C-alpha positions as YAML, in Angstrom:
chain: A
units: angstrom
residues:
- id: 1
  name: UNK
  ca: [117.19, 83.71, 67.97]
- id: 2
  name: UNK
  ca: [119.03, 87.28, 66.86]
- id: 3
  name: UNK
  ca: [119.39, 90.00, 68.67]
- id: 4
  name: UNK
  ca: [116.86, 91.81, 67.08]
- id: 5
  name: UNK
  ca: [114.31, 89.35, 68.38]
- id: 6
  name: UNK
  ca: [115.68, 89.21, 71.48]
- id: 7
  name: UNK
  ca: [115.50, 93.25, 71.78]
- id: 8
  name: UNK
  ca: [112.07, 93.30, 70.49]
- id: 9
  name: UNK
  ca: [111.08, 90.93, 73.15]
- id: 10
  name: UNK
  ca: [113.01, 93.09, 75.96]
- id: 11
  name: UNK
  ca: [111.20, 96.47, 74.90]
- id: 12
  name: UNK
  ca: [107.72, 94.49, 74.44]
- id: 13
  name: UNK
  ca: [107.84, 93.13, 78.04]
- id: 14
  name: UNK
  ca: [109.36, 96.55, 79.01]
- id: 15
  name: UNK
  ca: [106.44, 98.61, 78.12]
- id: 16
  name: UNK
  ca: [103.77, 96.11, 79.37]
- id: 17
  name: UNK
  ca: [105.68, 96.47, 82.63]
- id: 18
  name: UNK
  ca: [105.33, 100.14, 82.92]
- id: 19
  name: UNK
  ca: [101.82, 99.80, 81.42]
- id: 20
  name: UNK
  ca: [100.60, 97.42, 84.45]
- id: 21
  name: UNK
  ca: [102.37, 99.73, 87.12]
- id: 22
  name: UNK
  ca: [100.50, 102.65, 85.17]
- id: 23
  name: UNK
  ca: [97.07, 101.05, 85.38]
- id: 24
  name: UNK
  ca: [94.84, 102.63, 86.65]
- id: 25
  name: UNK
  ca: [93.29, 99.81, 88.08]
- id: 26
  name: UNK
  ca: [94.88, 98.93, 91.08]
- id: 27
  name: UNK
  ca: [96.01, 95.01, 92.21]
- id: 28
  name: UNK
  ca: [93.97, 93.24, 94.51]
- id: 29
  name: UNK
  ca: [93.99, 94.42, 97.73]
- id: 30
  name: UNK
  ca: [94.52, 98.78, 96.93]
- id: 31
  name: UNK
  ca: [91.04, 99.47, 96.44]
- id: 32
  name: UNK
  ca: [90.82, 98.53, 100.49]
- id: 33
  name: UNK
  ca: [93.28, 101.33, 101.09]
- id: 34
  name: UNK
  ca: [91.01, 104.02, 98.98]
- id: 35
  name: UNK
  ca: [88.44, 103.99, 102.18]
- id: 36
  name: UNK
  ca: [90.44, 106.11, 104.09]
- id: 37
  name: UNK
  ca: [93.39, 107.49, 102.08]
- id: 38
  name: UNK
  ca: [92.13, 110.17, 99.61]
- id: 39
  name: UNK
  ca: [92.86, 109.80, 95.87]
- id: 40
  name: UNK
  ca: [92.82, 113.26, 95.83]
- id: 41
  name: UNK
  ca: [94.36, 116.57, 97.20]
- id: 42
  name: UNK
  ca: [91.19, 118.34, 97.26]
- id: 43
  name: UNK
  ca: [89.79, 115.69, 99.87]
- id: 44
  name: UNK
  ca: [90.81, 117.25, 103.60]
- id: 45
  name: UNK
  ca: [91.44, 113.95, 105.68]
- id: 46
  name: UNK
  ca: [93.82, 113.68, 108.40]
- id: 47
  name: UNK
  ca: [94.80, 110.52, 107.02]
- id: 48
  name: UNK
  ca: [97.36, 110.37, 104.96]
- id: 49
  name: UNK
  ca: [97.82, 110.15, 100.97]
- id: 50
  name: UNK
  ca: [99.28, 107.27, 99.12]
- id: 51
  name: UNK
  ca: [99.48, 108.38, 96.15]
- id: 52
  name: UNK
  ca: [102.77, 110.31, 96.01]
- id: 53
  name: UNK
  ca: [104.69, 108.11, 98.61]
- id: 54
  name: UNK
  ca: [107.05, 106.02, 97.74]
- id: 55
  name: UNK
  ca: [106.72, 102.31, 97.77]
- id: 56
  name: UNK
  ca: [109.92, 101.79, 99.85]
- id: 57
  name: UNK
  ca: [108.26, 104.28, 102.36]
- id: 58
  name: UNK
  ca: [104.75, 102.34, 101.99]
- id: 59
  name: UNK
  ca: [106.28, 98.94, 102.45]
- id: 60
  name: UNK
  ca: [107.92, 100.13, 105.41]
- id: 61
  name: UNK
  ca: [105.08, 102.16, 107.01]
- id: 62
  name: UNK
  ca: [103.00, 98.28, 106.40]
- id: 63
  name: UNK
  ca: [105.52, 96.93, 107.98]
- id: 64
  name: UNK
  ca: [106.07, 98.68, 111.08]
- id: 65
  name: UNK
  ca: [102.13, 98.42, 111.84]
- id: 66
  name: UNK
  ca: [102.37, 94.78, 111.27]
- id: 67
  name: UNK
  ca: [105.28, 94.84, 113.93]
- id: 68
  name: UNK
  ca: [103.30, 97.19, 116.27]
- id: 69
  name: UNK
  ca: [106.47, 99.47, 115.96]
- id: 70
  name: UNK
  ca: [104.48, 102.38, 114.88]
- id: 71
  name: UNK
  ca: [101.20, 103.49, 116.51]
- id: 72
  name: UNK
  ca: [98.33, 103.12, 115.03]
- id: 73
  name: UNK
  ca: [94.57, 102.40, 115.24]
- id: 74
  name: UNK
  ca: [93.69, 100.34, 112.75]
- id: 75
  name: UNK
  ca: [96.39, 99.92, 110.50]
- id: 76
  name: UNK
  ca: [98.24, 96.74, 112.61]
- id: 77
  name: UNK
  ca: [95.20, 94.90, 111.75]
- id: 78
  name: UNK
  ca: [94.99, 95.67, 108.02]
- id: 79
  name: UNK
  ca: [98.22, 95.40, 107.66]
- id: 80
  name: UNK
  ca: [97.95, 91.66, 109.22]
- id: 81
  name: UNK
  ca: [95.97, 90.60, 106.65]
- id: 82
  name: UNK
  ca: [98.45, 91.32, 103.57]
- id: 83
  name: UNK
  ca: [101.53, 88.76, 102.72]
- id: 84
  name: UNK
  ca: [104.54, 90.30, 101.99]
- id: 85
  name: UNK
  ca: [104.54, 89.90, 98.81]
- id: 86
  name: UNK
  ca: [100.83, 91.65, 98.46]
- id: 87
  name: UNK
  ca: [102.16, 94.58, 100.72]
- id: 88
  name: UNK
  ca: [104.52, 94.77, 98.05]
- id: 89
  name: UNK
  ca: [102.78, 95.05, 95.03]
- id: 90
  name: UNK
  ca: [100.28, 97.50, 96.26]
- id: 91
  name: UNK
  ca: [102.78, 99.53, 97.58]
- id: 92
  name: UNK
  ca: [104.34, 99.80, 93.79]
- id: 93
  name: UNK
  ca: [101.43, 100.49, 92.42]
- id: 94
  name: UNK
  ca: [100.74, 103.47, 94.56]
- id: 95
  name: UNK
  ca: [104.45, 104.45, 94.27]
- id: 96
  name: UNK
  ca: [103.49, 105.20, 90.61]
- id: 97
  name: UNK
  ca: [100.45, 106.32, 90.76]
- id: 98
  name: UNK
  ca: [99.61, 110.49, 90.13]
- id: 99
  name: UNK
  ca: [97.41, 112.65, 91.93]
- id: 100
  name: UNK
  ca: [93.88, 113.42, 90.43]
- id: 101
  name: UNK
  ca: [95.76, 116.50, 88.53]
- id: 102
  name: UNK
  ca: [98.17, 114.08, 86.78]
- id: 103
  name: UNK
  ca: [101.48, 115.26, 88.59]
- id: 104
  name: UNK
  ca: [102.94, 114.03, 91.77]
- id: 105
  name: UNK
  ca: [101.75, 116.25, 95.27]
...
């Protein structure tokens, strides 16, 4: 194999990386989340936004309601029902998702 090949391959997996992370569609599991966190900025909820957030602060916030080390009402049981590796993904998703508007909030 040359290195051309082997950069070709690099850059082909990079981009359908970025493309999956990108989709709009999210993985299993996010379109739960899209019940009570608004998509959009126009939507007044007191619930909070995903989109924008990071997913090391999403991972953590699923986290600590799985512990029951932050308060919550519903969110310890939700979060109960994701594996780790789930709670993961979705939160990585959202992490690069944009608002409706196409920018982060």
């Amino acid at each position: 194999m040359t290195a051309r090949t082997i950069l070709a391959g690099m850059i082909l997996w990079a981009t359908a990386q970025i493309a999956v992370a990108a989709s709009p569609e999210g993985p299993p599991g996010a379109a739960s989340c899209t019940g009570c966190h608004p998509a959009g900025q126009a939507v007044e909820t007191p619930v909070p936004r995903l989109i924008g957030r990071t997913a090391t602060e999403i991972t953590a916030a699923m986290q600590g309601f799985r512990s029951g080390k932050l308060p919550t009402t519903i969110m310890d049981r939700i979060a109960k029902g994701f594996s780790d590796e789930e709670i993961r993904v979705i939160a990585a998703w959202y992490g690069e998702q944009r608002d409706c508007a196409g920018s982060r909030p």
